[in-house]
């Protein structure tokens, strides 16, 4: 019947959306894998400072949480997605300190950390009513974290691997 055909089209559209989401998540996980490999190479070569290790470890934790949040958004599990986003916010909060001079010395670009925290707050605010917008925010946050990691590597390289 016509109703069955409409339902099948709707389901097909949902499956296609899920496939796109899975492809996006695979790309994101591929980026994460590349960052982990880069990090491992730095460990092997001995070119890591304690602050770079901490910054990278926190960033990778946050990226992992945001990836889980995105997967849960795709499954329409808003509660678990919100938990993961909140956990990412709390984890990243350790990079934000009261003294900007200390922050710059230990963690790199404090303004970028604050921007990321602000975007996480926006994603949480968007979550209940606009989960698609929250998902877009998560993708933007991922890009900012990758930018922060690359900035961190460039600063470390420019400083001679301090």
Tab-separated table of C-alpha atoms in Angstrom:
chain	number	residue	atom	x	y	z
A	1	UNK	CA	0.000	0.000	0.000
A	2	UNK	CA	0.960	3.657	-0.228
A	3	UNK	CA	1.502	3.882	3.512
A	4	UNK	CA	3.892	0.931	3.437
A	5	UNK	CA	5.850	2.550	0.599
A	6	UNK	CA	6.105	5.820	2.538
A	7	UNK	CA	7.335	3.940	5.598
A	8	UNK	CA	9.912	2.066	3.524
A	9	UNK	CA	11.160	5.352	2.007
A	10	UNK	CA	11.377	6.890	5.470
A	11	UNK	CA	13.315	3.897	6.752
A	12	UNK	CA	15.607	3.982	3.722
A	13	UNK	CA	16.286	7.664	4.400
A	14	UNK	CA	17.089	6.844	8.028
A	15	UNK	CA	19.472	4.070	6.978
A	16	UNK	CA	21.206	6.427	4.531
A	17	UNK	CA	21.602	9.050	7.278
A	18	UNK	CA	23.055	6.426	9.602
A	19	UNK	CA	25.471	5.296	6.899
A	20	UNK	CA	26.656	8.891	6.424
A	21	UNK	CA	27.058	9.256	10.178
A	22	UNK	CA	29.081	6.055	10.363
A	23	UNK	CA	31.281	7.272	7.499
A	24	UNK	CA	31.804	10.594	9.305
A	25	UNK	CA	32.682	8.773	12.509
A	26	UNK	CA	35.106	6.519	10.643
A	27	UNK	CA	36.840	9.617	9.256
A	28	UNK	CA	36.994	11.118	12.737
A	29	UNK	CA	38.390	7.905	14.178
A	30	UNK	CA	40.933	7.814	11.357
A	31	UNK	CA	42.077	11.300	12.347
A	32	UNK	CA	42.292	10.188	15.952
A	33	UNK	CA	44.350	7.157	14.922
A	34	UNK	CA	46.773	9.396	13.043
A	35	UNK	CA	47.165	11.611	16.100
A	36	UNK	CA	47.799	8.583	18.298
A	37	UNK	CA	50.427	7.308	15.834
A	38	UNK	CA	52.085	10.743	15.825
A	39	UNK	CA	52.055	10.726	19.610
A	40	UNK	CA	53.563	7.218	19.712
A	41	UNK	CA	56.357	8.312	17.354
A	42	UNK	CA	57.131	11.252	19.619
A	43	UNK	CA	57.288	8.897	22.601
A	44	UNK	CA	59.614	6.523	20.752
A	45	UNK	CA	61.899	9.349	19.618
A	46	UNK	CA	61.971	10.885	23.096
A	47	UNK	CA	60.833	14.285	21.786
A	48	UNK	CA	58.045	14.726	24.342
A	49	UNK	CA	57.813	17.108	27.210
A	50	UNK	CA	55.612	16.440	30.229
A	51	UNK	CA	53.271	19.253	29.261
A	52	UNK	CA	52.909	17.903	25.707
A	53	UNK	CA	52.100	14.463	27.090
A	54	UNK	CA	49.434	15.875	29.400
A	55	UNK	CA	47.940	18.119	26.709
A	56	UNK	CA	47.809	15.288	24.192
A	57	UNK	CA	46.398	12.773	26.674
A	58	UNK	CA	43.610	15.140	27.723
A	59	UNK	CA	42.852	16.032	24.114
A	60	UNK	CA	42.636	12.374	23.090
A	61	UNK	CA	40.341	11.619	26.038
A	62	UNK	CA	38.071	14.501	25.090
A	63	UNK	CA	38.018	13.452	21.433
A	64	UNK	CA	37.087	9.920	22.439
A	65	UNK	CA	34.223	11.186	24.621
A	66	UNK	CA	32.965	13.451	21.849
A	67	UNK	CA	33.083	10.566	19.393
A	68	UNK	CA	30.958	8.457	21.738
A	69	UNK	CA	28.588	11.424	22.158
A	70	UNK	CA	28.243	11.737	18.385
A	71	UNK	CA	27.492	8.033	18.048
A	72	UNK	CA	24.825	8.310	20.737
A	73	UNK	CA	23.329	11.350	19.021
A	74	UNK	CA	23.096	9.301	15.838
A	75	UNK	CA	21.236	6.633	17.836
A	76	UNK	CA	18.984	9.331	19.323
A	77	UNK	CA	20.226	8.494	22.826
A	78	UNK	CA	20.357	12.095	24.010
A	79	UNK	CA	20.891	11.244	27.688
A	80	UNK	CA	24.075	9.287	27.127
A	81	UNK	CA	25.266	11.835	24.572
A	82	UNK	CA	24.809	14.591	27.169
A	83	UNK	CA	26.762	12.538	29.735
A	84	UNK	CA	29.665	12.126	27.313
A	85	UNK	CA	29.672	15.816	26.380
A	86	UNK	CA	29.590	16.814	30.056
A	87	UNK	CA	32.453	14.429	30.799
A	88	UNK	CA	34.450	15.937	27.927
A	89	UNK	CA	33.753	19.402	29.306
A	90	UNK	CA	34.973	18.425	32.772
A	91	UNK	CA	38.054	16.671	31.370
A	92	UNK	CA	39.007	19.611	29.193
A	93	UNK	CA	38.415	21.948	32.118
A	94	UNK	CA	41.681	20.759	33.653
A	95	UNK	CA	43.478	22.613	30.860
A	96	UNK	CA	41.907	25.885	31.894
A	97	UNK	CA	43.655	27.457	34.875
A	98	UNK	CA	43.265	30.758	36.708
A	99	UNK	CA	46.674	32.215	35.885
A	100	UNK	CA	46.973	32.819	32.098
A	101	UNK	CA	50.786	32.873	32.282
A	102	UNK	CA	50.778	29.454	33.921
A	103	UNK	CA	48.242	28.203	31.414
A	104	UNK	CA	50.294	29.316	28.436
A	105	UNK	CA	53.418	27.766	29.917
A	106	UNK	CA	51.771	24.447	30.728
A	107	UNK	CA	48.948	24.012	28.240
A	108	UNK	CA	49.559	26.177	25.206
A	109	UNK	CA	46.850	28.396	23.788
A	110	UNK	CA	44.443	29.162	26.658
A	111	UNK	CA	42.125	31.103	24.332
A	112	UNK	CA	41.669	28.027	22.170
A	113	UNK	CA	40.866	25.924	25.250
A	114	UNK	CA	38.274	28.510	26.310
A	115	UNK	CA	36.798	28.556	22.787
A	116	UNK	CA	36.496	24.768	22.850
A	117	UNK	CA	34.864	24.860	26.302
A	118	UNK	CA	32.408	27.501	25.055
A	119	UNK	CA	31.525	25.356	22.042
A	120	UNK	CA	31.001	22.341	24.308
A	121	UNK	CA	28.603	24.438	26.413
A	122	UNK	CA	26.743	25.375	23.224
A	123	UNK	CA	26.478	21.715	22.214
A	124	UNK	CA	25.026	20.868	25.627
A	125	UNK	CA	22.547	23.736	25.381
A	126	UNK	CA	21.485	22.646	21.879
A	127	UNK	CA	21.164	19.002	22.800
A	128	UNK	CA	17.618	18.685	24.131
A	129	UNK	CA	15.822	20.712	21.466
A	130	UNK	CA	18.245	20.640	18.524
A	131	UNK	CA	20.365	17.473	18.521
A	132	UNK	CA	21.398	18.045	14.881
A	133	UNK	CA	22.856	21.420	15.820
A	134	UNK	CA	24.601	19.820	18.787
A	135	UNK	CA	26.105	17.258	16.394
A	136	UNK	CA	27.395	20.069	14.180
A	137	UNK	CA	28.967	21.681	17.243
A	138	UNK	CA	30.700	18.396	18.122
A	139	UNK	CA	32.229	18.258	14.646
A	140	UNK	CA	33.439	21.857	15.009
A	141	UNK	CA	34.907	21.032	18.429
A	142	UNK	CA	36.785	18.077	16.945
A	143	UNK	CA	38.345	20.415	14.383
A	144	UNK	CA	39.345	22.875	17.091
A	145	UNK	CA	40.970	20.130	19.163
A	146	UNK	CA	42.920	18.906	16.155
A	147	UNK	CA	44.002	22.512	15.525
A	148	UNK	CA	45.075	22.788	19.167
A	149	UNK	CA	47.119	19.594	18.930
A	150	UNK	CA	48.838	20.704	15.747
A	151	UNK	CA	49.502	24.146	17.218
A	152	UNK	CA	50.983	22.416	20.243
A	153	UNK	CA	53.283	20.302	18.071
A	154	UNK	CA	54.411	23.345	16.074
A	155	UNK	CA	55.104	25.334	19.253
A	156	UNK	CA	57.075	22.443	20.735
A	157	UNK	CA	59.056	22.041	17.501
A	158	UNK	CA	59.738	25.798	17.310
A	159	UNK	CA	60.962	25.797	20.912
A	160	UNK	CA	63.382	23.019	20.096
A	161	UNK	CA	61.412	20.231	21.802
A	162	UNK	CA	61.939	21.762	25.252
